[in-house]
Short mmCIF file of C-alpha atoms in Angstrom, two decimals:
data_model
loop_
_atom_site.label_atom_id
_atom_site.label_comp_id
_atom_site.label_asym_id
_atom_site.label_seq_id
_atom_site.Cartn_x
_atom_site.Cartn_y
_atom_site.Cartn_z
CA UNK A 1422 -3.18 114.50 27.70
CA UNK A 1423 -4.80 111.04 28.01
CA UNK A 1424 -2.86 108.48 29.53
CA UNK A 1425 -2.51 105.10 27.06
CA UNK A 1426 -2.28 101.87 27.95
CA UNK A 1427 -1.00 100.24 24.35
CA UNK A 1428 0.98 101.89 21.42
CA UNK A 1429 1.49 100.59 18.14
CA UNK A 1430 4.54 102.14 16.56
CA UNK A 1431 5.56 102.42 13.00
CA UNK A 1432 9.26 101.81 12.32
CA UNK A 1433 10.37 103.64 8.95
CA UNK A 1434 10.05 106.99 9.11
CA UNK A 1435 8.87 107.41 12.75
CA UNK A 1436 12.01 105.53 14.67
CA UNK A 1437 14.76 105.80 11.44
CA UNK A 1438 14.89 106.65 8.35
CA UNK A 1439 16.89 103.88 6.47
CA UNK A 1440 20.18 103.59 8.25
CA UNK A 1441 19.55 106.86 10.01
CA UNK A 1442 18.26 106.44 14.46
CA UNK A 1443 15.22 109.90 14.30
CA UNK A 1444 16.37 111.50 17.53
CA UNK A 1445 14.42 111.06 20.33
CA UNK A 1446 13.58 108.07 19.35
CA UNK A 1447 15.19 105.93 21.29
CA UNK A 1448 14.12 107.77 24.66
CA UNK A 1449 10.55 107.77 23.73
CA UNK A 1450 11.09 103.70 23.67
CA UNK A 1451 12.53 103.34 26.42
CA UNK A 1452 10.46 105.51 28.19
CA UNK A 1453 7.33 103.40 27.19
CA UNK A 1454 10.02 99.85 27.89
CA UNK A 1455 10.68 101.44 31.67
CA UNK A 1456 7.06 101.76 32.13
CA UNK A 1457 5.86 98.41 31.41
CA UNK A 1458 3.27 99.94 28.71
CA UNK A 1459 2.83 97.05 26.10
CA UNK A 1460 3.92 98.31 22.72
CA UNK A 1461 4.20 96.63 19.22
CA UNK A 1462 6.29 97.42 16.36
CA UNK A 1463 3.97 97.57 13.54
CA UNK A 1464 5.30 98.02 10.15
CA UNK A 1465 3.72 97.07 6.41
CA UNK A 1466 6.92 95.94 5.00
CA UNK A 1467 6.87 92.16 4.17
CA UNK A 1468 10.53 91.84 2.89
CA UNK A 1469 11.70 90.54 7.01
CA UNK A 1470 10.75 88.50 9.34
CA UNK A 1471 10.25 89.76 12.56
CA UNK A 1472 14.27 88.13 14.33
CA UNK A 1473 15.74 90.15 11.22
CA UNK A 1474 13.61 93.71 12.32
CA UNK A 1475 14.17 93.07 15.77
CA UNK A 1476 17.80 92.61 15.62
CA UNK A 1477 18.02 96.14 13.24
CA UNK A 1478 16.05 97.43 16.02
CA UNK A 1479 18.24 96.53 18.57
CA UNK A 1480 21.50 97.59 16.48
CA UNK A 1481 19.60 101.59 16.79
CA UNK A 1482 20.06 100.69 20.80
CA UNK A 1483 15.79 100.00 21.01
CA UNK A 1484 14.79 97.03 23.01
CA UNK A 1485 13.26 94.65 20.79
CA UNK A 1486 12.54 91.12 20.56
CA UNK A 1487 10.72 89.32 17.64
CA UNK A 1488 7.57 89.22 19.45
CA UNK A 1489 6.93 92.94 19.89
CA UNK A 1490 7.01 92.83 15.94
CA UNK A 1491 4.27 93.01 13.37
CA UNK A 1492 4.60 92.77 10.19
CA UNK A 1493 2.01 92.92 7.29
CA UNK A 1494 4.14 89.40 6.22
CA UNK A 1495 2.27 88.25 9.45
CA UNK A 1496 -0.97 89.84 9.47
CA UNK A 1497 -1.38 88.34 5.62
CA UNK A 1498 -0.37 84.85 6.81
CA UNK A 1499 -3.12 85.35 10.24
CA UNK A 1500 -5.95 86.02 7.63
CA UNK A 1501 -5.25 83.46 5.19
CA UNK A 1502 -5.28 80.77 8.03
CA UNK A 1503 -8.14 82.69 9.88
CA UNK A 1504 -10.53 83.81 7.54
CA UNK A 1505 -9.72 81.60 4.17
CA UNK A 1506 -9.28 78.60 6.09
CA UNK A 1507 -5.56 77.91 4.97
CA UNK A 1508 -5.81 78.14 1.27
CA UNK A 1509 -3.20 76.85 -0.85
CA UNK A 1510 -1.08 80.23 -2.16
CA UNK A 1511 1.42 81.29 -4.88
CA UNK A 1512 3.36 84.06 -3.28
CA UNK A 1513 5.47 86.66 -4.71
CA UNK A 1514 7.12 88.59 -2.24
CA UNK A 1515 10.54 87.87 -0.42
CA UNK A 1516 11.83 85.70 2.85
CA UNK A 1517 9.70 87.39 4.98
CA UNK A 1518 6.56 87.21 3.33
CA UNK A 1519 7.36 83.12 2.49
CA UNK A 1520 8.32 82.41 5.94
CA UNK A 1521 5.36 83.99 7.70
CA UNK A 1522 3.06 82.04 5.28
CA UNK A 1523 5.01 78.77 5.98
CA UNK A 1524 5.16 78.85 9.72
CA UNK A 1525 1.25 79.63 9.56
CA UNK A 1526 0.85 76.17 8.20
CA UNK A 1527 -0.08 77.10 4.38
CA UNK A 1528 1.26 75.46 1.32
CA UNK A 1529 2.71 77.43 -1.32
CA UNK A 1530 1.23 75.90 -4.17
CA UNK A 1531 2.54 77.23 -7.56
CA UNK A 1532 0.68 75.70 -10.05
CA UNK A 1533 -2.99 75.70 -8.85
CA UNK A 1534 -3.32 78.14 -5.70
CA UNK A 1535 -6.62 78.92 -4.49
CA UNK A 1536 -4.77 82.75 -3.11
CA UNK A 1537 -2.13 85.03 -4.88
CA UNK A 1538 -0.21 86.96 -2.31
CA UNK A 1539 1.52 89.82 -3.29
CA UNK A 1540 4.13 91.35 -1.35
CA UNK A 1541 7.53 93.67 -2.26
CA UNK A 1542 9.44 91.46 -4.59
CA UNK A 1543 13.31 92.71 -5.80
CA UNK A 1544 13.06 89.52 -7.92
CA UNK A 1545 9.63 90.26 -9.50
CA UNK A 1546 9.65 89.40 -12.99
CA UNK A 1547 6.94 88.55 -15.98
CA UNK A 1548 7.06 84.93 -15.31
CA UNK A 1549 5.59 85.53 -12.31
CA UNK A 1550 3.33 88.32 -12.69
CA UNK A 1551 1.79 85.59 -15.38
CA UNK A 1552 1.31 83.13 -12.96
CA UNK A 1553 -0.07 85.09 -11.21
CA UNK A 1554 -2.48 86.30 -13.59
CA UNK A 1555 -3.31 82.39 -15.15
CA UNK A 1556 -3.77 81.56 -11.25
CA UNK A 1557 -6.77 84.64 -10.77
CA UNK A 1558 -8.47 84.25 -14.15
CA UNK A 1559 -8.47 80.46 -12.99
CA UNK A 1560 -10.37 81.49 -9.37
CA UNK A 1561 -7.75 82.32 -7.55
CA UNK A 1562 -8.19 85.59 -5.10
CA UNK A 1563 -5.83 88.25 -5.25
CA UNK A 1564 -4.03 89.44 -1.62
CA UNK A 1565 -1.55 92.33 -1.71
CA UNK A 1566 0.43 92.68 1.81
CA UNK A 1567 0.09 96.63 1.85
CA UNK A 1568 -0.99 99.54 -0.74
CA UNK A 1569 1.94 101.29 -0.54
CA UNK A 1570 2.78 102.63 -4.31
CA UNK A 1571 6.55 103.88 -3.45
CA UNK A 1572 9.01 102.46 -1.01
CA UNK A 1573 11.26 105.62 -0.23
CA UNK A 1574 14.76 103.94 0.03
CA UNK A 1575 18.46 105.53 -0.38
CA UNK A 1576 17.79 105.67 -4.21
CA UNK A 1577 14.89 108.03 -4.28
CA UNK A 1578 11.34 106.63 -4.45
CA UNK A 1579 11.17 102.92 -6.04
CA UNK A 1580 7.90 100.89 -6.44
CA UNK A 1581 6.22 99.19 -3.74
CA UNK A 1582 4.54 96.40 -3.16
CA UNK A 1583 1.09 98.26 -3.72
CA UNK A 1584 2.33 99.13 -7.33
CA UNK A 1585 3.17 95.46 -8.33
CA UNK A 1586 -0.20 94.55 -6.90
CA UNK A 1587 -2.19 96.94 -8.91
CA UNK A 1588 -0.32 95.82 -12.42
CA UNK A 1589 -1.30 92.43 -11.53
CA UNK A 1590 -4.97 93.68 -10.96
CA UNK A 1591 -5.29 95.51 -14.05
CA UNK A 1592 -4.04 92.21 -16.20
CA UNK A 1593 -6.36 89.83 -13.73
CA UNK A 1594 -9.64 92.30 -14.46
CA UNK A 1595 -10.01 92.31 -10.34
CA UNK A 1596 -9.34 94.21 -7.52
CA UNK A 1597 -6.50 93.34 -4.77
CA UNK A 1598 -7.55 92.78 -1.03
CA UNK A 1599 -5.29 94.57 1.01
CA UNK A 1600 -4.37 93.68 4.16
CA UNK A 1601 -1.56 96.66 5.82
CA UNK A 1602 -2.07 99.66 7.09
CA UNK A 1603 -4.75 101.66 6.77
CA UNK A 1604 -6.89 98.77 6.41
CA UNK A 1605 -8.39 97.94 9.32
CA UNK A 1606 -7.20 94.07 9.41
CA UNK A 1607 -3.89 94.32 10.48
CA UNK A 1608 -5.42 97.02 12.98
CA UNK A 1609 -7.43 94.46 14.80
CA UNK A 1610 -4.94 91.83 14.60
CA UNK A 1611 -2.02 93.68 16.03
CA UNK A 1612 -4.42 94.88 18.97
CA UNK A 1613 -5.36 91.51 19.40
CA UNK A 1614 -1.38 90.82 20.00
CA UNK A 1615 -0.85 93.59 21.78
CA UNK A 1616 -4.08 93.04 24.35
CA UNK A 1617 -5.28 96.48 24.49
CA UNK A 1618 -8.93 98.17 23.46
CA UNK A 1619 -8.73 100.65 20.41
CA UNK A 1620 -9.90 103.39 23.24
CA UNK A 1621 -6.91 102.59 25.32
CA UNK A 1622 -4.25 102.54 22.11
CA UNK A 1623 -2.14 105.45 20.52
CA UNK A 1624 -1.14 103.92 16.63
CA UNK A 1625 2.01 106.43 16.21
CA UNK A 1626 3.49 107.20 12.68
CA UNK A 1627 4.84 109.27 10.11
CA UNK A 1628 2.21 108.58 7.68
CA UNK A 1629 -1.11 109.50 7.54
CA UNK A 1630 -2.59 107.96 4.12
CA UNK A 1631 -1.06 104.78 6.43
CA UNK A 1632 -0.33 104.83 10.08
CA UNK A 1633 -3.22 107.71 10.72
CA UNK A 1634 -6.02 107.05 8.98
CA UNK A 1635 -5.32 102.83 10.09
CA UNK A 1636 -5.76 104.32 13.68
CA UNK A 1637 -8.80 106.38 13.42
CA UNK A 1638 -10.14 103.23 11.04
CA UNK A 1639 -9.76 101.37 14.01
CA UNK A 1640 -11.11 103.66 16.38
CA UNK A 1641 -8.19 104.47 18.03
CA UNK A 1642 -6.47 108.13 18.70
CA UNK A 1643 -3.35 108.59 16.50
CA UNK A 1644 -0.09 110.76 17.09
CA UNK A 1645 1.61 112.36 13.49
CA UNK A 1646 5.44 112.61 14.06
CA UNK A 1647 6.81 115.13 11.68
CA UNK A 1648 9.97 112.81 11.31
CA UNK A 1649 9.16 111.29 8.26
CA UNK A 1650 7.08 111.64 4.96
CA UNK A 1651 4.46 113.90 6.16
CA UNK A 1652 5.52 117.85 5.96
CA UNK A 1653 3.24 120.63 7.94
CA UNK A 1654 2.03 121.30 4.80
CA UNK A 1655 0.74 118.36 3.57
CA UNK A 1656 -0.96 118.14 7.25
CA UNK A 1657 -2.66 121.40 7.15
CA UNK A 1658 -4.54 120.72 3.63
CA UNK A 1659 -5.02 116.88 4.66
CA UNK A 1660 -9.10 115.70 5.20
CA UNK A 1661 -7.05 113.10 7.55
CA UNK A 1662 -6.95 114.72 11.36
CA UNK A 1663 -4.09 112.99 13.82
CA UNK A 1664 -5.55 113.74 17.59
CA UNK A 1665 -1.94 114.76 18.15
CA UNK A 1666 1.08 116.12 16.40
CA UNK A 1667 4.65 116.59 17.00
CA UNK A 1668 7.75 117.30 15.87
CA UNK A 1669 10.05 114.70 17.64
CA UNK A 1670 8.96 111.96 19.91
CA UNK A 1671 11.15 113.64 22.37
CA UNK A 1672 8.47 115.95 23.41
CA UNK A 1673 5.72 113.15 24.03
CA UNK A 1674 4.89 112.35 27.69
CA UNK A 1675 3.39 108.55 28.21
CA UNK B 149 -23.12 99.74 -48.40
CA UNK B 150 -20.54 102.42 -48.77
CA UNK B 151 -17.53 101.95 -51.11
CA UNK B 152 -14.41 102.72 -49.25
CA UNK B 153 -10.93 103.80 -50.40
CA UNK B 154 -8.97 102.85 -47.65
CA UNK B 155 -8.85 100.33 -45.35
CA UNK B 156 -7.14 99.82 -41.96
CA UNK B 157 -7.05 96.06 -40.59
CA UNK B 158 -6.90 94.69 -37.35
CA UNK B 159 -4.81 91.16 -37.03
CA UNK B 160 -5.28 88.97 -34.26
CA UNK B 161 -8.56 87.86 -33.81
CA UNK B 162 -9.70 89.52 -37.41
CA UNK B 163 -7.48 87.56 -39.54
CA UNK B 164 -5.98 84.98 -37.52
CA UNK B 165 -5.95 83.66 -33.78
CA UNK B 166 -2.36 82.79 -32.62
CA UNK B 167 -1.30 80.20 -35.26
CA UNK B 168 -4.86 79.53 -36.91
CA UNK B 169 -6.16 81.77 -39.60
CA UNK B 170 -9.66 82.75 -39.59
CA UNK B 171 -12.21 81.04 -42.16
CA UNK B 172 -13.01 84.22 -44.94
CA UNK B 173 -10.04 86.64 -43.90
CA UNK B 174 -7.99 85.48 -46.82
CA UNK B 175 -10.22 86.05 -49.75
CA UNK B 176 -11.32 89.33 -48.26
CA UNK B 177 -7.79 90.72 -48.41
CA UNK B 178 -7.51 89.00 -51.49
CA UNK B 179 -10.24 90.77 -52.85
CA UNK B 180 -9.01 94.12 -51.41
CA UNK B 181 -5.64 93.68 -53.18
CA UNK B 182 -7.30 92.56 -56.62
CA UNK B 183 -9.09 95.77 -56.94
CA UNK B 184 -6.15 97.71 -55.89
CA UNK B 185 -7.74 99.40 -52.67
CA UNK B 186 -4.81 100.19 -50.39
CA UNK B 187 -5.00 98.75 -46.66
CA UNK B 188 -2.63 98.83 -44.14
CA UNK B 189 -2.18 96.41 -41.41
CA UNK B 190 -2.92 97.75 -38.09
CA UNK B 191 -1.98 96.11 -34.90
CA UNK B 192 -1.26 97.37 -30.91
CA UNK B 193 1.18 94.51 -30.62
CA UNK B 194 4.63 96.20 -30.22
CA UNK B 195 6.96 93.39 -29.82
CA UNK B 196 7.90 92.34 -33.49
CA UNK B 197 9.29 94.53 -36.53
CA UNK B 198 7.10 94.70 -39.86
CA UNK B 199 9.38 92.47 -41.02
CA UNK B 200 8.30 89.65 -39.00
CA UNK B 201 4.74 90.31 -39.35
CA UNK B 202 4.59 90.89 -42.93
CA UNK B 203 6.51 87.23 -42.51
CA UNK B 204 3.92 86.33 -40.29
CA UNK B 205 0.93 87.61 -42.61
CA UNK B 206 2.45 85.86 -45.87
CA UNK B 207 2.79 82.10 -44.26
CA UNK B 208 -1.03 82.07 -43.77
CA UNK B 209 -0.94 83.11 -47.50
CA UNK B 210 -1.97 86.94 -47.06
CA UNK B 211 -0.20 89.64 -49.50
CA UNK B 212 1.82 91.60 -46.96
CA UNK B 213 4.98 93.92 -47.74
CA UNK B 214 6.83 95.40 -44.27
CA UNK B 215 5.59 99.05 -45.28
CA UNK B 216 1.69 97.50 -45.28
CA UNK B 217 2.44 97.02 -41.50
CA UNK B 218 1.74 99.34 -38.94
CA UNK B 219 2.67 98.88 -35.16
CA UNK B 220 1.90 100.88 -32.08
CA UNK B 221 5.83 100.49 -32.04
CA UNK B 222 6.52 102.47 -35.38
CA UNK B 223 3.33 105.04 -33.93
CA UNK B 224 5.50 105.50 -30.25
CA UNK B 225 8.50 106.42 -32.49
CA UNK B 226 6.72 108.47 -34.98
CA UNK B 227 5.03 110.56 -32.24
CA UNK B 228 8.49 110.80 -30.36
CA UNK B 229 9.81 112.37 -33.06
CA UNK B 230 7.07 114.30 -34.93
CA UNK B 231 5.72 115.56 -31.49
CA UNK B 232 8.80 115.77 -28.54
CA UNK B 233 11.32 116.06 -31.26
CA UNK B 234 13.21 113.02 -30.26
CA UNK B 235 13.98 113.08 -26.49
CA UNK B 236 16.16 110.33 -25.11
CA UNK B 237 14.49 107.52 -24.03
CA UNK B 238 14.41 104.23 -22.17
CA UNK B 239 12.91 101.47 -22.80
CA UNK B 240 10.90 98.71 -21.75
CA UNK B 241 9.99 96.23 -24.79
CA UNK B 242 11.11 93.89 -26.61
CA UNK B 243 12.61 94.13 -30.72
CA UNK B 244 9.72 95.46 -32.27
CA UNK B 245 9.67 98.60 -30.07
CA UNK B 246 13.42 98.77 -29.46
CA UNK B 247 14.38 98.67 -33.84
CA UNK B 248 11.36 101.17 -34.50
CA UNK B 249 12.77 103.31 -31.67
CA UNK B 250 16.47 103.20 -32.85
CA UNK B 251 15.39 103.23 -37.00
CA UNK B 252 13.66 106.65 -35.89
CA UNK B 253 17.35 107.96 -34.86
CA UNK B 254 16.21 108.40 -31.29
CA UNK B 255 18.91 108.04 -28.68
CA UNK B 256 18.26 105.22 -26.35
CA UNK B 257 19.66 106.42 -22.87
CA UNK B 258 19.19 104.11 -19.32
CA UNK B 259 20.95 106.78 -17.31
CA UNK B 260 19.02 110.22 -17.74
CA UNK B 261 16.24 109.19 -20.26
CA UNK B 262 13.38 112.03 -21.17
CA UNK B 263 10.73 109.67 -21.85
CA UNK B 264 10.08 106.04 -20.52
CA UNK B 265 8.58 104.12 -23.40
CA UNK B 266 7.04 101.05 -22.33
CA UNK B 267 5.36 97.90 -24.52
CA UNK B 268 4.94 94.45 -23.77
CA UNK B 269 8.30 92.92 -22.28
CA UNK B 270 7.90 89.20 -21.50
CA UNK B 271 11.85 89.95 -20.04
CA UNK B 272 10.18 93.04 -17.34
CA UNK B 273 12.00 92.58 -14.09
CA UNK B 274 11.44 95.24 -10.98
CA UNK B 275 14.67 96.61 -11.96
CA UNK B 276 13.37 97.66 -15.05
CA UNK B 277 10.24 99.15 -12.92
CA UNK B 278 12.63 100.99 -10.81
CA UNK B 279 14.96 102.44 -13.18
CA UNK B 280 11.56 103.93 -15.15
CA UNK B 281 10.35 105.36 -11.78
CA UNK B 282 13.65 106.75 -10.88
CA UNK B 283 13.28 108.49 -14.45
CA UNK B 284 9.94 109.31 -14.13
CA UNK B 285 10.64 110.79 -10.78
CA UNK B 286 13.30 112.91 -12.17
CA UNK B 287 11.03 114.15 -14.78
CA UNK B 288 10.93 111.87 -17.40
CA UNK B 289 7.35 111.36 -19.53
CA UNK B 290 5.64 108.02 -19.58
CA UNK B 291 4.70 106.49 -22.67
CA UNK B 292 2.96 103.48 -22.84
CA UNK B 293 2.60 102.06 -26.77
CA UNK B 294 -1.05 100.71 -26.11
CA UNK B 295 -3.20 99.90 -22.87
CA UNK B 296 -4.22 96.86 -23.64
CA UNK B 297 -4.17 95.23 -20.03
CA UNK B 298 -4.38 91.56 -20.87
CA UNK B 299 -2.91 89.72 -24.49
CA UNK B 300 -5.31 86.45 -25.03
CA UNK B 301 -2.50 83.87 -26.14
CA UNK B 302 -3.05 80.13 -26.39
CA UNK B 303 -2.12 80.17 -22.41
CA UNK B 304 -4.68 81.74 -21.96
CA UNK B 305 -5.12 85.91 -20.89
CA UNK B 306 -1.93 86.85 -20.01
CA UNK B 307 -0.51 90.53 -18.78
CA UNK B 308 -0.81 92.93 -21.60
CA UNK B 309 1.86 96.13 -21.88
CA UNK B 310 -1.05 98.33 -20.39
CA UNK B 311 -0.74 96.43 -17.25
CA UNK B 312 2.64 96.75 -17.29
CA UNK B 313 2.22 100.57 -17.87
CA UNK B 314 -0.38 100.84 -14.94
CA UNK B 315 2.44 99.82 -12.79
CA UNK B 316 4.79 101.73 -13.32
CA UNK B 317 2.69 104.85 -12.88
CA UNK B 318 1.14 103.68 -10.25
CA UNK B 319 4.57 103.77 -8.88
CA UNK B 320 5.59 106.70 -9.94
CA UNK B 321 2.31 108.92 -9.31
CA UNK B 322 1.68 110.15 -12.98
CA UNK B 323 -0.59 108.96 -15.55
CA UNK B 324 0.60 107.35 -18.75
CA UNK B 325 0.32 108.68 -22.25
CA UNK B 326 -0.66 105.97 -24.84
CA UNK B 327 -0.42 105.89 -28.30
CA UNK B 328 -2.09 102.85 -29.37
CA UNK B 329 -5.83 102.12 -30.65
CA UNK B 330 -8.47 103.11 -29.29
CA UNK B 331 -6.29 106.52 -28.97
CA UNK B 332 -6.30 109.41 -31.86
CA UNK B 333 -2.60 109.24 -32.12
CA UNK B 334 -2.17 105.82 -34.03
CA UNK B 335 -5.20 106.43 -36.19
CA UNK B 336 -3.91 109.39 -37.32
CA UNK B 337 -0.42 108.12 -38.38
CA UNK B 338 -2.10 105.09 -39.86
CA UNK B 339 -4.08 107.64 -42.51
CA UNK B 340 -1.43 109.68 -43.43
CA UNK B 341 0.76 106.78 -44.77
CA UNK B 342 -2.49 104.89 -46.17
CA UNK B 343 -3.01 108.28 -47.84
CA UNK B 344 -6.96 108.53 -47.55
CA UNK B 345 -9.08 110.52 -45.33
CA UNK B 346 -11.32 109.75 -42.52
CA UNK B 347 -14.36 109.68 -44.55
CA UNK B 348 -13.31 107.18 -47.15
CA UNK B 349 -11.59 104.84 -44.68
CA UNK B 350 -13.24 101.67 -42.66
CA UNK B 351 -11.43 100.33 -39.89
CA UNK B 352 -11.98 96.53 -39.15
CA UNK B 353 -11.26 94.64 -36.31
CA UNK B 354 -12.92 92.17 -33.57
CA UNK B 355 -12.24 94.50 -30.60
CA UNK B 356 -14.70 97.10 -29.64
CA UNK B 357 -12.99 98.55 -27.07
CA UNK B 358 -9.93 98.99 -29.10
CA UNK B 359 -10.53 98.42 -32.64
CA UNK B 360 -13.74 100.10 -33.04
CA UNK B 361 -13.31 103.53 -30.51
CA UNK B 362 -10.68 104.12 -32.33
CA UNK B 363 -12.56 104.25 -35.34
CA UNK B 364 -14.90 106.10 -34.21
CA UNK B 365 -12.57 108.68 -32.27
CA UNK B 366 -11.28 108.77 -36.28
CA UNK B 367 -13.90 109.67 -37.58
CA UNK B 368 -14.21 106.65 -39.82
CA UNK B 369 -16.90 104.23 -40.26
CA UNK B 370 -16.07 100.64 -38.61
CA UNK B 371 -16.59 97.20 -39.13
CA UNK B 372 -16.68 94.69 -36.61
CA UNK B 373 -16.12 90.77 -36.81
CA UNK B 374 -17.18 88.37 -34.53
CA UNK B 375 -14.10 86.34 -34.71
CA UNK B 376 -12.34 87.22 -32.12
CA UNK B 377 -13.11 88.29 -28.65
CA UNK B 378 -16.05 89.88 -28.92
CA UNK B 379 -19.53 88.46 -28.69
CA UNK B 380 -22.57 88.86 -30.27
CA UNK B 381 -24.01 89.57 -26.16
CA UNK B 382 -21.19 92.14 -25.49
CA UNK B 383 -21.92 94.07 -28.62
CA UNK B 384 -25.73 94.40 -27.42
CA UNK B 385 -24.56 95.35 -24.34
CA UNK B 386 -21.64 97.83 -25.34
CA UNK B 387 -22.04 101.80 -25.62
CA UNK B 388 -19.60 101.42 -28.39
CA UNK B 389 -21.73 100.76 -31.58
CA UNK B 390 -19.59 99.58 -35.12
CA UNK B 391 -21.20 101.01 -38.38
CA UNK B 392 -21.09 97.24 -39.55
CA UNK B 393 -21.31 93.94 -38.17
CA UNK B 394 -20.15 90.33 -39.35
CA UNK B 395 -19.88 87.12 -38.47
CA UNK B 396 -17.12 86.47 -41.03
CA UNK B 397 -14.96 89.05 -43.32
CA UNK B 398 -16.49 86.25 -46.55
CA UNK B 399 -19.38 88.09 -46.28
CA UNK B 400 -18.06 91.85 -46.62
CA UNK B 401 -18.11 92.99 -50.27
CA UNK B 402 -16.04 95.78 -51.15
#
């Protein structure tokens, strides 16, 4: 097996599963930790900012500071400042989403924002899906952190981010721009944190509508951990191909 | 020009625009009511009871009795019954959809529903979202009383119950079933209580998408007016093709 030099690690799914540590987990991170191989935690929630994932990190035992996190909160907030120039946003999401956007040096502008950013929202409502809507017949461009149609919680299977984005699509007569996992944007930007090429990277995840086609989007190999939403099933009659695949991270050698 | 026996009549946009009637709509239901030809009202909008638009219909100085109104509400609760004899149900919407739902005798259930019903709720929250994908999830069939993605007020276009439908199966991975023009479902409703066939029934309205597919999915002839959000360049343009076409309803004789 190839030797890596970078890995970029989903969270949900791959290292826990709500509350729940996946075993082996925790030794395959600290096996990568004791080796000095750079790593990020890359996840497409928005809802926290990256102190509040690190420290739920670090209560599973994983080593984790704020700056091995990123989030699609983050990778949003990069490309409005990079590639819009800053534009002024109306954002429905939650803290993390606001505060990634804030500390990024953009104004949340309510009433006439050039961007609407769309992230998971508890608190979304018609009010603001209508502001939203006024703000993108008006000019605005439409930004959804992540695709992601369910969010599988506790409860069962509630709606994600990707599904609030798509209602406010189909009333704004546009398409969102998506920014998570499996588009490539987030891809380069988290390699650009991490300091790695693609060829020298393993993305690692559960998911493979996400995690594994984002890797082999961004030209880098891709390890599907059978810890999470993907069954052997749904992997056999996938058209999306993982260059590896296990059933516990316990088993992979860095 | 054909005589017809029966006519089926769009509101907004065909006889009025929010608050303002439309020049010529008066004294062509005034002439349909002189020589006795029985109309119905026919409108996707869900959120008020007959009642209220027979209310409505009368302060612009239109003859209008509660029973010459027909919603996609009182359709969603006719086909409810007539066709999945009466499930339980929850739903999202507002009076006009709620009263036509509970004067049908069906059982209104947030806990184990059999059907999510969904119209335009200017009160949707994502707790709503998530208690119709937990339901849909668990088997429950998704309704949606018209597709209609946006609803042109004097705000301007704002999110229409389609978009709020689109959602919430987006969320929940199925596709929704909606009753509302341009599908078969209301049309068909709408004739039986008018009491004429097809043949010897025009349906008028300003929307081409709506309005006038439904028509012709009828199998009655169709009359477009130009009074509403269609324009002379998007009828050239359109597939859809009205048997008639008018700049104002003064001009139609009957």
């Amino acid at each position: 097996m190839k030797r890596y030099r970078g890995y970029l690690i989903d969270l949900d799914g791959t290292l826990f599963r709500g509350t729940e540590l996946i075993p082996g987990a925790l030794s395959f991170i600290e096996k990568l930790a004791g080796a000095n191989i750079p790593f990020l935690y890359l996840t497409n929630n928005s809802s926290r900012p990256p102190e509040q994932v690190a420290e739920k990190l670090r209560g599973f035992g994983f080593p984790a500071e704020p700056d091995q996190v990123y989030t699609s909160a983050l990778a949003t907030a990069q490309y409005l400042k990079e590639e819009m120039d800053s534009p002024s946003v109306f954002v429905i999401g939650e803290e993390g989403l606001k505060r990634a956007i804030r500390e990024a040096g953009i104004c949340i502008n309510e009433e006439q924002p050039e961007a609407v950013v769309v992230g998971i929202d508890r608190q979304f409502t018609y009010e603001k899906m209508k502001r939203a809507c006024l703000a993108i017949r008006n000019g605005a461009t439409l930004i959804g952190t992540n695709a992601d149609r369910a969010l599988p919680t506790e409860e069962g299977l509630l709606p994600g981010s990707g599904s609030l984005s798509i209602g406010i699509a189909a009333a704004s007569g546009v398409e969102p721009l998506f920014i998570g996992k499996p588009e490539p944007i987030i891809m380069k930007y988290a390699l650009e944190k991490l300091g790695t090429s693609p060829e020298e990277t393993l993305v690692v995840g559960d998911n493979l509508e996400t995690d594994i086609l984002a890797g082999i989007r961004g030209g880098m190999d891709t390890l599907l951990v059978f810890s999470g939403i993907t069954t052997h099933e749904m992997a056999n009659k996938s058209r999306i191909r993982a260059t590896y695949y296990l059933d516990s991270l316990r088993d992979w050698s860095i």
